[in-house]
Amino acid sequence: MDYRTVDKTMCSLEDGYTAGVLNLMNRINLASQRCVSPEQFHAKAMGEQDLPGVLVSALEGPAGVCEEHVGDLQKHFRLITMQEFMGNKNQLGPKIHAVYIWGGKPAIDRELLQGLPALKIVANSGAGLDHLDLKLLASFGVKVANTPWAVSSPTADMGMALLLAAARRVVEGHQLAISPDTEKFSTNWLGQEVTGATLGIVGMGRIGYKVAQRARAFEMKILYHNRKCRKLEEEEAVGATYCERLDDLLQRSDFVMLAMSLTPQTHGLIGRRELRLMKPTAILVNIGRGLLVDQDALLEALQTGVIKAAALDVTHPEPLPRDHPLLKLKNITLTPHIGSATYQARLQMMENLVESIRASLDGLPIPNEVQLE
């Protein structure tokens, strides 16, 4: 045989071998992408039945848990939605050991608790607990945990953002700048000075104190009203002065920021009388709860010049009806309850809730447990 024929034959065999190997490798890669890891395979084989059941509102949509967190949650728990539970209470009820509350959902009442005989803990995202009946939960022997540390910094950031936006009329200015009717910018279009102004903080807890730290950087004079005084070294660190009487704070402040929880004692804390104590140039900021403020009184105060402006991250209800008169005012800045709405804070909230639930189920001390006394 001619050597050239042999060479061609060998090359053809090599090419065919190479192609075969490449084809096999491609098949292996494709198969590996479709396969699961040994841990995933084991978890799948064992089934979700071995994971503790956790009740959630939904896995998607505006009333559901954060969709980006679902995969992480499912590594630890069997997530049971309210729709699934309501469709099969007798079978699923005894398998639910925790309720995972995200954005205030699911709502918890006596009927629900009676259908969850194995429930050990309600894990609530955020710091506010006004949507929970703590006495009712305690009567069922259910623990409660929340995530106060995760929300304090972003909510304080939001408070300062609202204060600055209202003081410098940022939203109004944006609308003016983009309006097709705007031909010139007026040099006499003015806002309020923040640097050196007096800020009155109502509620000097974790969030309120972080607001004070931020306001300090703006050289603001800081007053605060709280159930009790902060330690002297804490006051000195931010230059804060305690006002035992709320009236004194309202009369002296250029900006009043509400950073407290909603309780029967704080419901309607700021009404007509309190608004009239404020300076006519004052701005009210609310990062607490909508029901801290009498909204009818606030509307009247904004319309009649009793106070200069308001900036609210919270209202009641949420959202306000689309025809609500507050929505028509120029001297109000509204945001959709996004105090803690950062990717970082929400991830930390989820991780904190997982930690609290797992500790409860393992019989360990519960991080961020709420005392129900």
C-alpha positions as a Python dict, from the first residue, in 0.01 Angstrom:
ca = {
    (1, 'M'): (0, 0, 0),
    (2, 'D'): (116, 348, -84),
    (3, 'Y'): (238, 533, 235),
    (4, 'R'): (29, 835, 135),
    (5, 'T'): (-284, 620, 144),
    (6, 'V'): (-186, 493, 490),
    (7, 'D'): (-133, 850, 613),
    (8, 'K'): (-474, 955, 487),
    (9, 'T'): (-637, 653, 651),
    (10, 'M'): (-463, 726, 985),
    (11, 'C'): (-561, 1093, 973),
    (12, 'S'): (-919, 996, 904),
    (13, 'L'): (-921, 760, 1201),
    (14, 'E'): (-764, 1025, 1426),
    (15, 'D'): (-1017, 1286, 1316),
    (16, 'G'): (-1299, 1045, 1380),
    (17, 'Y'): (-1158, 955, 1721),
    (18, 'T'): (-1115, 1322, 1815),
    (19, 'A'): (-1466, 1405, 1705),
    (20, 'G'): (-1600, 1115, 1905),
    (21, 'V'): (-1415, 1225, 2217),
    (22, 'L'): (-1536, 1583, 2180),
    (23, 'N'): (-1892, 1463, 2129),
    (24, 'L'): (-1868, 1246, 2440),
    (25, 'M'): (-1726, 1536, 2644),
    (26, 'N'): (-2007, 1761, 2529),
    (27, 'R'): (-2258, 1498, 2632),
    (28, 'I'): (-2093, 1467, 2975),
    (29, 'N'): (-2096, 1845, 3023),
    (30, 'L'): (-2461, 1866, 2927),
    (31, 'A'): (-2548, 1581, 3157),
    (32, 'S'): (-2354, 1738, 3445),
    (33, 'Q'): (-2551, 2061, 3400),
    (34, 'R'): (-2872, 1867, 3426),
    (35, 'C'): (-2760, 1662, 3725),
    (36, 'V'): (-2759, 1770, 4086),
    (37, 'S'): (-2481, 1757, 4341),
    (38, 'P'): (-2465, 1459, 4581),
    (39, 'E'): (-2604, 1682, 4858),
    (40, 'Q'): (-2890, 1800, 4637),
    (41, 'F'): (-2957, 1444, 4523),
    (42, 'H'): (-2967, 1324, 4884),
    (43, 'A'): (-3199, 1607, 4986),
    (44, 'K'): (-3422, 1528, 4691),
    (45, 'A'): (-3423, 1158, 4773),
    (46, 'M'): (-3508, 1220, 5136),
    (47, 'G'): (-3781, 1459, 5026),
    (48, 'E'): (-3906, 1780, 5175),
    (49, 'Q'): (-4087, 1581, 5441),
    (50, 'D'): (-3767, 1577, 5652),
    (51, 'L'): (-3745, 1958, 5661),
    (52, 'P'): (-3944, 2150, 5924),
    (53, 'G'): (-4255, 2312, 5781),
    (54, 'V'): (-4268, 2691, 5775),
    (55, 'L'): (-4582, 2883, 5681),
    (56, 'V'): (-4535, 3176, 5441),
    (57, 'S'): (-4783, 3406, 5271),
    (58, 'A'): (-4677, 3317, 4916),
    (59, 'L'): (-4363, 3243, 4715),
    (60, 'E'): (-4409, 3526, 4467),
    (61, 'G'): (-4599, 3845, 4409),
    (62, 'P'): (-4621, 4167, 4614),
    (63, 'A'): (-4762, 3984, 4917),
    (64, 'G'): (-4509, 3701, 4904),
    (65, 'V'): (-4164, 3650, 5050),
    (66, 'C'): (-3870, 3798, 4859),
    (67, 'E'): (-3835, 3575, 4553),
    (68, 'E'): (-3456, 3603, 4568),
    (69, 'H'): (-3463, 3442, 4913),
    (70, 'V'): (-3680, 3141, 4830),
    (71, 'G'): (-3390, 2915, 4729),
    (72, 'D'): (-3200, 2986, 5053),
    (73, 'L'): (-3511, 2936, 5264),
    (74, 'Q'): (-3583, 2601, 5098),
    (75, 'K'): (-3241, 2473, 5203),
    (76, 'H'): (-3360, 2488, 5563),
    (77, 'F'): (-3739, 2456, 5556),
    (78, 'R'): (-4030, 2312, 5372),
    (79, 'L'): (-4214, 2628, 5272),
    (80, 'I'): (-4592, 2594, 5287),
    (81, 'T'): (-4794, 2880, 5143),
    (82, 'M'): (-5118, 3005, 5293),
    (83, 'Q'): (-5302, 2885, 4985),
    (84, 'E'): (-5164, 2533, 5031),
    (85, 'F'): (-5242, 2538, 5401),
    (86, 'M'): (-5598, 2660, 5355),
    (87, 'G'): (-5657, 2383, 5102),
    (88, 'N'): (-5533, 2107, 5332),
    (89, 'K'): (-5537, 2224, 5694),
    (90, 'N'): (-5571, 1883, 5859),
    (91, 'Q'): (-5266, 1735, 5690),
    (92, 'L'): (-5038, 2039, 5678),
    (93, 'G'): (-5127, 2207, 6010),
    (94, 'P'): (-4935, 1961, 6234),
    (95, 'K'): (-4627, 1989, 6007),
    (96, 'I'): (-4588, 2365, 6046),
    (97, 'H'): (-4341, 2462, 6320),
    (98, 'A'): (-4288, 2830, 6236),
    (99, 'V'): (-4456, 3122, 6065),
    (100, 'Y'): (-4231, 3343, 5852),
    (101, 'I'): (-4381, 3694, 5836),
    (102, 'W'): (-4262, 3912, 5548),
    (103, 'G'): (-4414, 4253, 5495),
    (104, 'G'): (-4672, 4186, 5767),
    (105, 'K'): (-4802, 3872, 5596),
    (106, 'P'): (-4947, 3623, 5670),
    (107, 'A'): (-5184, 3774, 5924),
    (108, 'I'): (-5208, 3575, 6246),
    (109, 'D'): (-5530, 3534, 6442),
    (110, 'R'): (-5677, 3286, 6687),
    (111, 'E'): (-5827, 3068, 6414),
    (112, 'L'): (-5491, 3027, 6243),
    (113, 'L'): (-5312, 2947, 6567),
    (114, 'Q'): (-5572, 2682, 6651),
    (115, 'G'): (-5490, 2513, 6322),
    (116, 'L'): (-5114, 2500, 6395),
    (117, 'P'): (-5072, 2263, 6693),
    (118, 'A'): (-4695, 2224, 6643),
    (119, 'L'): (-4619, 2596, 6607),
    (120, 'K'): (-4318, 2709, 6809),
    (121, 'I'): (-4222, 3051, 6675),
    (122, 'V'): (-4340, 3346, 6471),
    (123, 'A'): (-4043, 3506, 6295),
    (124, 'N'): (-4125, 3864, 6196),
    (125, 'S'): (-3926, 4071, 5948),
    (126, 'G'): (-3855, 4425, 6064),
    (127, 'A'): (-3875, 4586, 6405),
    (128, 'G'): (-4243, 4686, 6429),
    (129, 'L'): (-4481, 4446, 6602),
    (130, 'D'): (-4807, 4642, 6591),
    (131, 'H'): (-4960, 4389, 6348),
    (132, 'L'): (-4913, 4105, 6599),
    (133, 'D'): (-5128, 4024, 6902),
    (134, 'L'): (-4844, 3941, 7140),
    (135, 'K'): (-5073, 3841, 7427),
    (136, 'L'): (-5257, 3600, 7201),
    (137, 'L'): (-4931, 3443, 7083),
    (138, 'A'): (-4810, 3412, 7441),
    (139, 'S'): (-5134, 3236, 7539),
    (140, 'F'): (-5055, 2969, 7279),
    (141, 'G'): (-4698, 2933, 7407),
    (142, 'V'): (-4554, 3065, 7081),
    (143, 'K'): (-4225, 3255, 7075),
    (144, 'V'): (-4171, 3570, 6866),
    (145, 'A'): (-3852, 3703, 6705),
    (146, 'N'): (-3791, 4007, 6487),
    (147, 'T'): (-3499, 4178, 6310),
    (148, 'P'): (-3436, 4517, 6474),
    (149, 'W'): (-3064, 4533, 6400),
    (150, 'A'): (-3104, 4465, 6029),
    (151, 'V'): (-3340, 4758, 5971),
    (152, 'S'): (-3196, 5034, 6190),
    (153, 'S'): (-2927, 5173, 5958),
    (154, 'P'): (-3123, 5174, 5631),
    (155, 'T'): (-3428, 5324, 5803),
    (156, 'A'): (-3214, 5598, 5955),
    (157, 'D'): (-3069, 5662, 5609),
    (158, 'M'): (-3423, 5692, 5476),
    (159, 'G'): (-3514, 5937, 5750),
    (160, 'M'): (-3228, 6166, 5654),
    (161, 'A'): (-3310, 6127, 5284),
    (162, 'L'): (-3668, 6239, 5347),
    (163, 'L'): (-3555, 6527, 5567),
    (164, 'L'): (-3318, 6653, 5298),
    (165, 'A'): (-3568, 6599, 5018),
    (166, 'A'): (-3839, 6794, 5199),
    (167, 'A'): (-3605, 7071, 5314),
    (168, 'R'): (-3461, 7132, 4968),
    (169, 'R'): (-3787, 7053, 4783),
    (170, 'V'): (-3614, 6786, 4576),
    (171, 'V'): (-3928, 6619, 4436),
    (172, 'E'): (-4084, 6953, 4351),
    (173, 'G'): (-3759, 7065, 4190),
    (174, 'H'): (-3737, 6748, 3983),
    (175, 'Q'): (-4088, 6802, 3851),
    (176, 'L'): (-4004, 7162, 3768),
    (177, 'A'): (-3683, 7063, 3590),
    (178, 'I'): (-3851, 6804, 3364),
    (179, 'S'): (-4177, 6991, 3298),
    (180, 'P'): (-4233, 7075, 2928),
    (181, 'D'): (-4374, 7409, 3045),
    (182, 'T'): (-4053, 7519, 3218),
    (183, 'E'): (-3866, 7785, 3023),
    (184, 'K'): (-3650, 7942, 3295),
    (185, 'F'): (-3530, 7850, 3644),
    (186, 'S'): (-3609, 8111, 3909),
    (187, 'T'): (-3325, 8225, 4133),
    (188, 'N'): (-3582, 8278, 4407),
    (189, 'W'): (-3701, 7917, 4425),
    (190, 'L'): (-3590, 7839, 4782),
    (191, 'G'): (-3582, 7563, 5040),
    (192, 'Q'): (-3486, 7526, 5406),
    (193, 'E'): (-3129, 7511, 5540),
    (194, 'V'): (-3038, 7180, 5707),
    (195, 'T'): (-2688, 7252, 5833),
    (196, 'G'): (-2706, 7403, 6181),
    (197, 'A'): (-3084, 7355, 6212),
    (198, 'T'): (-3248, 7194, 6513),
    (199, 'L'): (-3373, 6836, 6475),
    (200, 'G'): (-3619, 6695, 6727),
    (201, 'I'): (-3621, 6314, 6731),
    (202, 'V'): (-3928, 6153, 6886),
    (203, 'G'): (-3825, 5799, 6980),
    (204, 'M'): (-3454, 5758, 7055),
    (205, 'G'): (-3426, 5381, 7013),
    (206, 'R'): (-3189, 5208, 6771),
    (207, 'I'): (-3324, 5392, 6466),
    (208, 'G'): (-3360, 5729, 6636),
    (209, 'Y'): (-3005, 5715, 6768),
    (210, 'K'): (-2868, 5631, 6424),
    (211, 'V'): (-3060, 5929, 6285),
    (212, 'A'): (-2887, 6144, 6547),
    (213, 'Q'): (-2547, 6010, 6439),
    (214, 'R'): (-2620, 6111, 6081),
    (215, 'A'): (-2763, 6450, 6177),
    (216, 'R'): (-2448, 6521, 6376),
    (217, 'A'): (-2255, 6520, 6048),
    (218, 'F'): (-2483, 6803, 5929),
    (219, 'E'): (-2393, 7003, 6240),
    (220, 'M'): (-2754, 6989, 6353),
    (221, 'K'): (-2859, 7065, 6708),
    (222, 'I'): (-3033, 6752, 6834),
    (223, 'L'): (-3323, 6732, 7079),
    (224, 'Y'): (-3495, 6407, 7165),
    (225, 'H'): (-3800, 6283, 7348),
    (226, 'N'): (-3813, 5926, 7471),
    (227, 'R'): (-3962, 5716, 7749),
    (228, 'K'): (-3632, 5753, 7932),
    (229, 'C'): (-3302, 5936, 7894),
    (230, 'R'): (-3012, 5788, 7708),
    (231, 'K'): (-2688, 5744, 7899),
    (232, 'L'): (-2487, 6063, 7933),
    (233, 'E'): (-2203, 5930, 7718),
    (234, 'E'): (-2452, 5837, 7443),
    (235, 'E'): (-2601, 6187, 7451),
    (236, 'E'): (-2259, 6349, 7440),
    (237, 'A'): (-2149, 6131, 7148),
    (238, 'V'): (-2415, 6287, 6923),
    (239, 'G'): (-2465, 6616, 7104),
    (240, 'A'): (-2825, 6533, 7197),
    (241, 'T'): (-3036, 6706, 7462),
    (242, 'Y'): (-3324, 6526, 7632),
    (243, 'C'): (-3668, 6689, 7637),
    (244, 'E'): (-3884, 6538, 7906),
    (245, 'R'): (-4190, 6711, 7760),
    (246, 'L'): (-4279, 6651, 7396),
    (247, 'D'): (-4423, 7003, 7380),
    (248, 'D'): (-4078, 7154, 7441),
    (249, 'L'): (-3926, 6956, 7155),
    (250, 'L'): (-4205, 7053, 6914),
    (251, 'Q'): (-4175, 7423, 6993),
    (252, 'R'): (-3796, 7434, 6951),
    (253, 'S'): (-3738, 7212, 6647),
    (254, 'D'): (-3695, 7307, 6282),
    (255, 'F'): (-3744, 6942, 6186),
    (256, 'V'): (-3941, 6684, 6384),
    (257, 'M'): (-3873, 6319, 6304),
    (258, 'L'): (-4092, 6036, 6434),
    (259, 'A'): (-3888, 5717, 6482),
    (260, 'M'): (-4095, 5522, 6732),
    (261, 'S'): (-4308, 5209, 6739),
    (262, 'L'): (-4686, 5218, 6728),
    (263, 'T'): (-4845, 5131, 7063),
    (264, 'P'): (-5175, 5224, 7227),
    (265, 'Q'): (-4984, 5506, 7398),
    (266, 'T'): (-4831, 5649, 7078),
    (267, 'H'): (-5138, 5612, 6855),
    (268, 'G'): (-5229, 5963, 6731),
    (269, 'L'): (-4934, 6116, 6914),
    (270, 'I'): (-4917, 6405, 6669),
    (271, 'G'): (-5256, 6573, 6630),
    (272, 'R'): (-5388, 6926, 6578),
    (273, 'R'): (-5264, 7051, 6912),
    (274, 'E'): (-4911, 6917, 6860),
    (275, 'L'): (-4890, 7047, 6503),
    (276, 'R'): (-4988, 7395, 6622),
    (277, 'L'): (-4701, 7388, 6869),
    (278, 'M'): (-4453, 7346, 6585),
    (279, 'K'): (-4292, 7639, 6404),
    (280, 'P'): (-4467, 7754, 6083),
    (281, 'T'): (-4135, 7685, 5907),
    (282, 'A'): (-4104, 7334, 6056),
    (283, 'I'): (-4102, 7008, 5861),
    (284, 'L'): (-4247, 6682, 5997),
    (285, 'V'): (-4080, 6353, 5897),
    (286, 'N'): (-4236, 6016, 5981),
    (287, 'I'): (-4040, 5690, 5949),
    (288, 'G'): (-4232, 5512, 6228),
    (289, 'R'): (-4593, 5420, 6159),
    (290, 'G'): (-4873, 5607, 5986),
    (291, 'L'): (-5105, 5597, 6285),
    (292, 'L'): (-4860, 5799, 6494),
    (293, 'V'): (-5007, 6102, 6315),
    (294, 'D'): (-5364, 6226, 6283),
    (295, 'Q'): (-5365, 6250, 5902),
    (296, 'D'): (-5670, 6476, 5888),
    (297, 'A'): (-5495, 6719, 6122),
    (298, 'L'): (-5177, 6696, 5915),
    (299, 'L'): (-5369, 6768, 5593),
    (300, 'E'): (-5522, 7077, 5750),
    (301, 'A'): (-5184, 7193, 5885),
    (302, 'L'): (-5019, 7160, 5544),
    (303, 'Q'): (-5305, 7333, 5363),
    (304, 'T'): (-5323, 7627, 5604),
    (305, 'G'): (-4952, 7685, 5666),
    (306, 'V'): (-4948, 7569, 6027),
    (307, 'I'): (-4628, 7383, 5932),
    (308, 'K'): (-4413, 7418, 5620),
    (309, 'A'): (-4402, 7063, 5487),
    (310, 'A'): (-4406, 6692, 5566),
    (311, 'A'): (-4218, 6385, 5443),
    (312, 'L'): (-4374, 6045, 5512),
    (313, 'D'): (-4247, 5694, 5447),
    (314, 'V'): (-4553, 5559, 5630),
    (315, 'T'): (-4924, 5637, 5612),
    (316, 'H'): (-5252, 5474, 5708),
    (317, 'P'): (-5366, 5291, 5510),
    (318, 'E'): (-5084, 5190, 5279),
    (319, 'P'): (-5114, 5289, 5006),
    (320, 'L'): (-5348, 5583, 5055),
    (321, 'P'): (-5662, 5583, 4839),
    (322, 'R'): (-5574, 5735, 4503),
    (323, 'D'): (-5814, 6023, 4561),
    (324, 'H'): (-5676, 6109, 4907),
    (325, 'P'): (-5622, 6488, 4937),
    (326, 'L'): (-5269, 6442, 5078),
    (327, 'L'): (-5164, 6313, 4736),
    (328, 'K'): (-5254, 6645, 4576),
    (329, 'L'): (-5034, 6867, 4794),
    (330, 'K'): (-4703, 7006, 4674),
    (331, 'N'): (-4556, 7043, 5022),
    (332, 'I'): (-4555, 6673, 5103),
    (333, 'T'): (-4306, 6402, 5005),
    (334, 'L'): (-4436, 6044, 5013),
    (335, 'T'): (-4250, 5715, 4974),
    (336, 'P'): (-4402, 5362, 4981),
    (337, 'H'): (-4278, 5236, 5322),
    (338, 'I'): (-3927, 5155, 5201),
    (339, 'G'): (-3725, 5238, 5512),
    (340, 'S'): (-3553, 4899, 5519),
    (341, 'A'): (-3582, 4829, 5146),
    (342, 'T'): (-3222, 4768, 5048),
    (343, 'Y'): (-3083, 4443, 4909),
    (344, 'Q'): (-2836, 4422, 5196),
    (345, 'A'): (-3089, 4483, 5473),
    (346, 'R'): (-3345, 4241, 5334),
    (347, 'L'): (-3083, 3968, 5299),
    (348, 'Q'): (-2975, 4022, 5659),
    (349, 'M'): (-3339, 4014, 5771),
    (350, 'M'): (-3390, 3677, 5601),
    (351, 'E'): (-3071, 3536, 5753),
    (352, 'N'): (-3171, 3661, 6098),
    (353, 'L'): (-3515, 3501, 6068),
    (354, 'V'): (-3366, 3169, 5959),
    (355, 'E'): (-3128, 3179, 6254),
    (356, 'S'): (-3411, 3251, 6498),
    (357, 'I'): (-3634, 2974, 6360),
    (358, 'R'): (-3356, 2715, 6364),
    (359, 'A'): (-3260, 2809, 6720),
    (360, 'S'): (-3620, 2773, 6833),
    (361, 'L'): (-3660, 2432, 6670),
    (362, 'D'): (-3329, 2313, 6817),
    (363, 'G'): (-3421, 2428, 7167),
    (364, 'L'): (-3146, 2693, 7175),
    (365, 'P'): (-3160, 3058, 7288),
    (366, 'I'): (-3343, 3256, 7020),
    (367, 'P'): (-3159, 3555, 6870),
    (368, 'N'): (-3371, 3874, 6872),
    (369, 'E'): (-3645, 3708, 7076),
    (370, 'V'): (-3925, 3949, 7171),
    (371, 'Q'): (-4022, 3940, 7535),
    (372, 'L'): (-4398, 3883, 7550),
    (373, 'E'): (-4450, 3989, 7911),
}
